[in-house]
Structures are given as C-alpha cells and as structure tokens.
mmCIF file of C-alpha atoms in Angstrom:
data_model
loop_
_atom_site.group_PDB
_atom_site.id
_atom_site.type_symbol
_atom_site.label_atom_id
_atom_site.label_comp_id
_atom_site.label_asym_id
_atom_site.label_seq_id
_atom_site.Cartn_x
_atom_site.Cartn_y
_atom_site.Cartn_z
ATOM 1 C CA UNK A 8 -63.366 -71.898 6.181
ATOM 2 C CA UNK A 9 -64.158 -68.977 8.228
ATOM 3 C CA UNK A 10 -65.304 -68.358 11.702
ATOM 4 C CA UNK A 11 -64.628 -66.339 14.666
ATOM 5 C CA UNK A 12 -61.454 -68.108 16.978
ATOM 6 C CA UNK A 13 -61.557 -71.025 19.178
ATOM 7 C CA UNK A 14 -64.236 -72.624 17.064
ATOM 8 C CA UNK A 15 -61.899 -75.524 15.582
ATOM 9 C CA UNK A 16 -60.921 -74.544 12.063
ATOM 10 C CA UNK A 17 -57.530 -75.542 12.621
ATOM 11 C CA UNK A 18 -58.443 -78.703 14.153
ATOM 12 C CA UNK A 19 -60.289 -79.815 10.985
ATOM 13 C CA UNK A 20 -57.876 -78.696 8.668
ATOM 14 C CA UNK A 21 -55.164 -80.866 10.477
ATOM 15 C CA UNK A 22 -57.611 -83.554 10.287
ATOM 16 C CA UNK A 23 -57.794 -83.264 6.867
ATOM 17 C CA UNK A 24 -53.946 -82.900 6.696
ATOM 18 C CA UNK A 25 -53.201 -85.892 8.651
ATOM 19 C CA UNK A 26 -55.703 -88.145 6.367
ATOM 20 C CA UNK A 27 -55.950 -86.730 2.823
ATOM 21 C CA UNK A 28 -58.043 -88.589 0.759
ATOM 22 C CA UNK A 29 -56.362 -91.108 -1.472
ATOM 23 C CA UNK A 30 -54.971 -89.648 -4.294
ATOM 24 C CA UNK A 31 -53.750 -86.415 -2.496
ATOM 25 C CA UNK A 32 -50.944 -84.757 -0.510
ATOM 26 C CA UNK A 33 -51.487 -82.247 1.615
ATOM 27 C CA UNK A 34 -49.534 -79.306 3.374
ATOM 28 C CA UNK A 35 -50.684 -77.147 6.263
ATOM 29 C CA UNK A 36 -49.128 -73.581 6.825
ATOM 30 C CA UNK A 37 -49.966 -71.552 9.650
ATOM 31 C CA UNK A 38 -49.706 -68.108 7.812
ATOM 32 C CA UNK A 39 -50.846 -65.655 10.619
ATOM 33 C CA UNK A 40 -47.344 -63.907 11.286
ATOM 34 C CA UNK A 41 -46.173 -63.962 7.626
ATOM 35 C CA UNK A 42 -45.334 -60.184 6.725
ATOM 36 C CA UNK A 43 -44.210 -60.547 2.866
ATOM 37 C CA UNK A 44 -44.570 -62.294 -0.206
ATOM 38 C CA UNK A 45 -41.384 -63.464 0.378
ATOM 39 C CA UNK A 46 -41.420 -64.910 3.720
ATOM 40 C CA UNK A 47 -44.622 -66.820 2.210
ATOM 41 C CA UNK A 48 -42.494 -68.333 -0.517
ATOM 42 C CA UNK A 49 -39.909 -69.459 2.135
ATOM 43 C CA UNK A 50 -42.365 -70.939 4.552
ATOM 44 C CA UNK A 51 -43.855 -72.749 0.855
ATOM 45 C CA UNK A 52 -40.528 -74.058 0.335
ATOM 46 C CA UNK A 53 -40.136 -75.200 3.645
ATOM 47 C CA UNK A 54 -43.182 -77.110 4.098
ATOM 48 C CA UNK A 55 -43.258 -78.735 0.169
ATOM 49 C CA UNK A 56 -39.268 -79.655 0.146
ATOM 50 C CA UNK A 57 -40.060 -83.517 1.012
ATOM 51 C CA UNK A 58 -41.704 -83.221 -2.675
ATOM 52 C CA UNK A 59 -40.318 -80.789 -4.711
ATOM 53 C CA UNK A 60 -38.440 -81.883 -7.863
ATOM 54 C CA UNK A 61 -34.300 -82.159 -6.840
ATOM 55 C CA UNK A 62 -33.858 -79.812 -10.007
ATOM 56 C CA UNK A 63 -36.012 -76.955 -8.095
ATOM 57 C CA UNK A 64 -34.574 -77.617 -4.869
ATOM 58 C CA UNK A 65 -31.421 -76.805 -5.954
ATOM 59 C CA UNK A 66 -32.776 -73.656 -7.757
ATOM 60 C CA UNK A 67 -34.607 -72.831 -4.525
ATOM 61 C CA UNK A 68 -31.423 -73.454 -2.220
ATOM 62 C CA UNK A 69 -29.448 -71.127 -4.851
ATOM 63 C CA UNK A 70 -31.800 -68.545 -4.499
ATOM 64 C CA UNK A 71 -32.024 -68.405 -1.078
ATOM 65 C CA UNK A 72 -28.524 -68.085 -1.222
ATOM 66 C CA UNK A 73 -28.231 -65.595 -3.607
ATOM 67 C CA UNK A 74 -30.912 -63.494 -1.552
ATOM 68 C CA UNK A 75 -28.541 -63.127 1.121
ATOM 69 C CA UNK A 76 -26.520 -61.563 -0.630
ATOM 70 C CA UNK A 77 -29.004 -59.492 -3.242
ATOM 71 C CA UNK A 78 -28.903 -55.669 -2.604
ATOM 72 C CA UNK A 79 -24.888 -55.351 -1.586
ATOM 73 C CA UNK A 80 -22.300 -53.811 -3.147
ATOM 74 C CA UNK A 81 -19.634 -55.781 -5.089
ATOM 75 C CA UNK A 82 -17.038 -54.097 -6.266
ATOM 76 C CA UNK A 83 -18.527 -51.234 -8.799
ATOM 77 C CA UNK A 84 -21.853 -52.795 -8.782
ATOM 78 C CA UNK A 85 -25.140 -53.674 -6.817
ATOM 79 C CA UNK A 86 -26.499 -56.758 -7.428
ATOM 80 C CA UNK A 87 -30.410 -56.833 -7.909
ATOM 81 C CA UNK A 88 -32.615 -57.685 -5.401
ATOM 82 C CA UNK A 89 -34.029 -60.942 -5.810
ATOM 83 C CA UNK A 90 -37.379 -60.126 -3.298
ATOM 84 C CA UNK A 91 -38.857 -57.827 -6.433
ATOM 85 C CA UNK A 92 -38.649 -61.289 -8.473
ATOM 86 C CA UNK A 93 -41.364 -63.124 -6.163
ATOM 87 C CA UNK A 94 -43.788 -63.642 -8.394
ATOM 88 C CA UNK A 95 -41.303 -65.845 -10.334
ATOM 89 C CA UNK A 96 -40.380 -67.800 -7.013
ATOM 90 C CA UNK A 97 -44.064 -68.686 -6.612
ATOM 91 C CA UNK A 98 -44.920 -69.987 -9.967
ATOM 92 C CA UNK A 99 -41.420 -71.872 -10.230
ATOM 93 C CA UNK A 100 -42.722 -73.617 -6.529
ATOM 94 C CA UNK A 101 -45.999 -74.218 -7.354
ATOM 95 C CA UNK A 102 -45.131 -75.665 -11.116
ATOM 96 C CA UNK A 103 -43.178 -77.806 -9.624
ATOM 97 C CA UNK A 104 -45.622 -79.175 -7.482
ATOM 98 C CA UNK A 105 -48.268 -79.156 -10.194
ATOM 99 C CA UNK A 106 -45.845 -80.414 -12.951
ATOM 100 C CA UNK A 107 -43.615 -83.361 -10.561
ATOM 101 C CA UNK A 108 -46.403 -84.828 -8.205
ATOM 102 C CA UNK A 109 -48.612 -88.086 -8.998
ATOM 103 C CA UNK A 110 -50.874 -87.359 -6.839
ATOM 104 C CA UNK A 111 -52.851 -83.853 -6.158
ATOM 105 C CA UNK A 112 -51.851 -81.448 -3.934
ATOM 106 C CA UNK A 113 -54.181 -79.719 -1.754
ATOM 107 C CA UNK A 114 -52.623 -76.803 0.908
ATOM 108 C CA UNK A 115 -54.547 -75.522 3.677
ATOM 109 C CA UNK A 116 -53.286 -71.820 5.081
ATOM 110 C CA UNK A 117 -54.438 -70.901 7.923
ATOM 111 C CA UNK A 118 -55.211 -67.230 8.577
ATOM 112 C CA UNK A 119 -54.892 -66.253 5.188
ATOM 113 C CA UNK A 120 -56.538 -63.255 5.561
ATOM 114 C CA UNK A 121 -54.536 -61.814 8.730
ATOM 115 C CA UNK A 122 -51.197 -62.509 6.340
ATOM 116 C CA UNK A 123 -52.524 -60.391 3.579
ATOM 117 C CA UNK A 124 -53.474 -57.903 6.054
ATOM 118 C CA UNK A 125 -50.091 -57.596 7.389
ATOM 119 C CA UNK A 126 -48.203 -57.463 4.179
ATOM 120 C CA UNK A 127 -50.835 -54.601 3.143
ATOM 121 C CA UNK A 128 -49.768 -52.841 6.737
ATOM 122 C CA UNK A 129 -46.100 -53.345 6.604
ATOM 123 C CA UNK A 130 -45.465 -52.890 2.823
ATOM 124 C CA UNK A 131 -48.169 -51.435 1.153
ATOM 125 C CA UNK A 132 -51.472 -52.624 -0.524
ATOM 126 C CA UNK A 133 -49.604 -53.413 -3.494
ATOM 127 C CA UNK A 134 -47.851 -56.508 -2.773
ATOM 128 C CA UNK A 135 -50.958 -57.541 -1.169
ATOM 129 C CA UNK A 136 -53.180 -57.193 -4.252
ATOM 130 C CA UNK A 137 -50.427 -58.880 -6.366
ATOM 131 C CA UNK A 138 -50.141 -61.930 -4.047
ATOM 132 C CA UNK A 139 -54.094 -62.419 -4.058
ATOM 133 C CA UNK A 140 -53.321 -62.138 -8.005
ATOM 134 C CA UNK A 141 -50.531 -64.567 -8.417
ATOM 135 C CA UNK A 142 -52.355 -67.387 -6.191
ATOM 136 C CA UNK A 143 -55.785 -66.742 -8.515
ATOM 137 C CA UNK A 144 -53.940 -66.560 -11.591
ATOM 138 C CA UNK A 145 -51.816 -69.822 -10.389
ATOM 139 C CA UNK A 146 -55.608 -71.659 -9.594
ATOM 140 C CA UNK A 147 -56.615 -70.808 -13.186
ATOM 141 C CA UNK A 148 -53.806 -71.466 -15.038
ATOM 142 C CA UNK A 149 -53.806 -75.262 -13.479
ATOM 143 C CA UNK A 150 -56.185 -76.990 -15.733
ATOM 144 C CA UNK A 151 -55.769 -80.309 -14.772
ATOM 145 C CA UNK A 152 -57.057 -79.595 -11.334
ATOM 146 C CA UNK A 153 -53.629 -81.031 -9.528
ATOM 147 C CA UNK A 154 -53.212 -78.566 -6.948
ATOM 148 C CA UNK A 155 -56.292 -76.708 -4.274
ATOM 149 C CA UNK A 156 -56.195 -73.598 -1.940
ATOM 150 C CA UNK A 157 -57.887 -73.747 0.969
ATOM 151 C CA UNK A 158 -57.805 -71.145 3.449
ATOM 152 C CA UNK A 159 -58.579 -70.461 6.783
ATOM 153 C CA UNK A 160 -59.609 -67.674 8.737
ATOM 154 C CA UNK A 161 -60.594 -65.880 11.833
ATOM 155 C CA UNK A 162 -60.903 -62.282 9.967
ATOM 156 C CA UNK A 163 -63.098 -62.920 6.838
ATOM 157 C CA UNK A 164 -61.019 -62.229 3.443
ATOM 158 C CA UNK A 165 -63.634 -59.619 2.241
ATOM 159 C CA UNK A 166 -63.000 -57.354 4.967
ATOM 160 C CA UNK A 167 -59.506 -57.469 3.765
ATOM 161 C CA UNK A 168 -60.087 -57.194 0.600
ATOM 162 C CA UNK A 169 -62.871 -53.997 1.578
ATOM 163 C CA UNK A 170 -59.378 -52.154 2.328
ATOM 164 C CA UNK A 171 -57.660 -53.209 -0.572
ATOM 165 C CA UNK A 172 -60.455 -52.234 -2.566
ATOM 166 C CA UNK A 173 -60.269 -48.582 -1.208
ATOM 167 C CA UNK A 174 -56.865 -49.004 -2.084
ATOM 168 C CA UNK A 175 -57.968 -49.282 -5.795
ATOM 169 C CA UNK A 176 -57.553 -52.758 -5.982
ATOM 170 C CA UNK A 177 -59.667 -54.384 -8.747
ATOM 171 C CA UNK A 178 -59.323 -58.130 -8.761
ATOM 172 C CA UNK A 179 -61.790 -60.951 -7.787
ATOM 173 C CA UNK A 180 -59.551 -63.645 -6.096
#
C-alpha cells in the first residue's frame, strides 16, 4: 500500500488491525524511525509478546539480556556480539509465530521502505539487502500460508531498492 502522505494508509491499516478477519491476528508496527535490523527485531518482539510461545520469550528476554552485555570485556575475553546473529533472532520470532499460533498472523509495517532506507544510510546497503532477504526467504519458506507482510509506504520500495541495486544488490523481494 503505497501513496504519497496524508492520504490514509495508516488509517486503513489500523482498520484492518483493529478488525482482522476471523481466523487472523494482526500486529501493526510503525517502522519509519527504525535504523537496524536489530532495533526491528526488538520492536517485533515487543509488539508479538502477548503471543509468542513462553519457551521463546524466555529465549528472547535472555537475549536481550545477553546483548547488553555482548561486545565487553570479561576477564581475558570478549564476548561475541549478538547484533551479527540477527538473522537467527528473526527466524526464531517469526517460527514461533508461524509454528505456536491457531490462527494466521498477518503484520502490517508501516513505512517499510523509509526503514530500509535508513538502515542502508546509517549502516551500509548490506544489512539492508539482507533484511529484504530474510523477510522474502521467511514468506517462502512458510508453506502453510500462516503468517502475511504487508507494508506500507509513503516512499515507494523500488526507489529503495533502485539504490540498493546500484549497490549491487541482486534479490527480488
């Protein structure tokens, strides 16, 4: 759903939020100031923890936890980073979802586009081209249709993906 702003994409996709069809769940994220794969995952978390699986909350609570402290010294040693493991995060989250759920799932992010813009500003088109990746690749692999993307957006996603592409990028999301 794109279209310039002010024209009421939001509007409808709280709509549709506030009365999913039956059979669904859905979850609205407003993604316009999101500046990393990882900030992504955390507002994901955030917005699915009524429903994810106690078994991944925990998980999700003890990384969150261990990111803290990721990338510091202890003693002789530095322990690893856990943002370089996002990929991992994501599928975990959205497994969970696809594996735990009766009913379907659908999310609606809103300004998808601008986010992937800003993680290609702030950190590079790489992490940009691999989140488009991990979200198509996560659509694919979910063959029994449980959980939809839709996005939003006021900056169409080709233009976007027009700089990744110059970037080298080579992936059809």
């Amino acid at each position: 759903l794109v279209s310039e702003r002010r024209i009421g994409k939001t509007s409808i996709v709280r709509k549709m939020e506030a009365e999913p069809r039956p059979g669904w769940i859905a979850f609205y994220m407003a993604l316009e100031g999101v500046r990393s794969p990882m900030e992504f995952i955390a507002r994901l978390v955030a917005v699915t923890k009524p429903v994810l699986s106690r078994r991944k909350r925990v998980l999700a609570s003890l990384e969150r936890a261990y990111q803290e402290i990721a990338g510091q010294e202890v003693k002789d040693w530095t322990l690893p980073v856990v943002s370089k493991h996002w990929k991992r995060l994501l599928r975990i989250v959205l497994d969970d979802i696809a594996e735990n759920l009766d009913q379907r799932v659908v999310f609606f992010w809103d300004e998808l586009p601008f986010m992937v813009a800003n993680i290609k500003d702030d950190m590079g088109p790489t992490p940009a081209m691999e989140l488009l990746d991990v979200l198509r690749d996560l659509r694919i692999s979910d063959r029994n249709g449980r959980v939809r993307m839709v996005f939003t957006g006021s900056v169409g996603l080709h233009l976007v993906l027009a700089e990744l592409k110059r970037s080298g990028y080579l992936g059809d999301p």
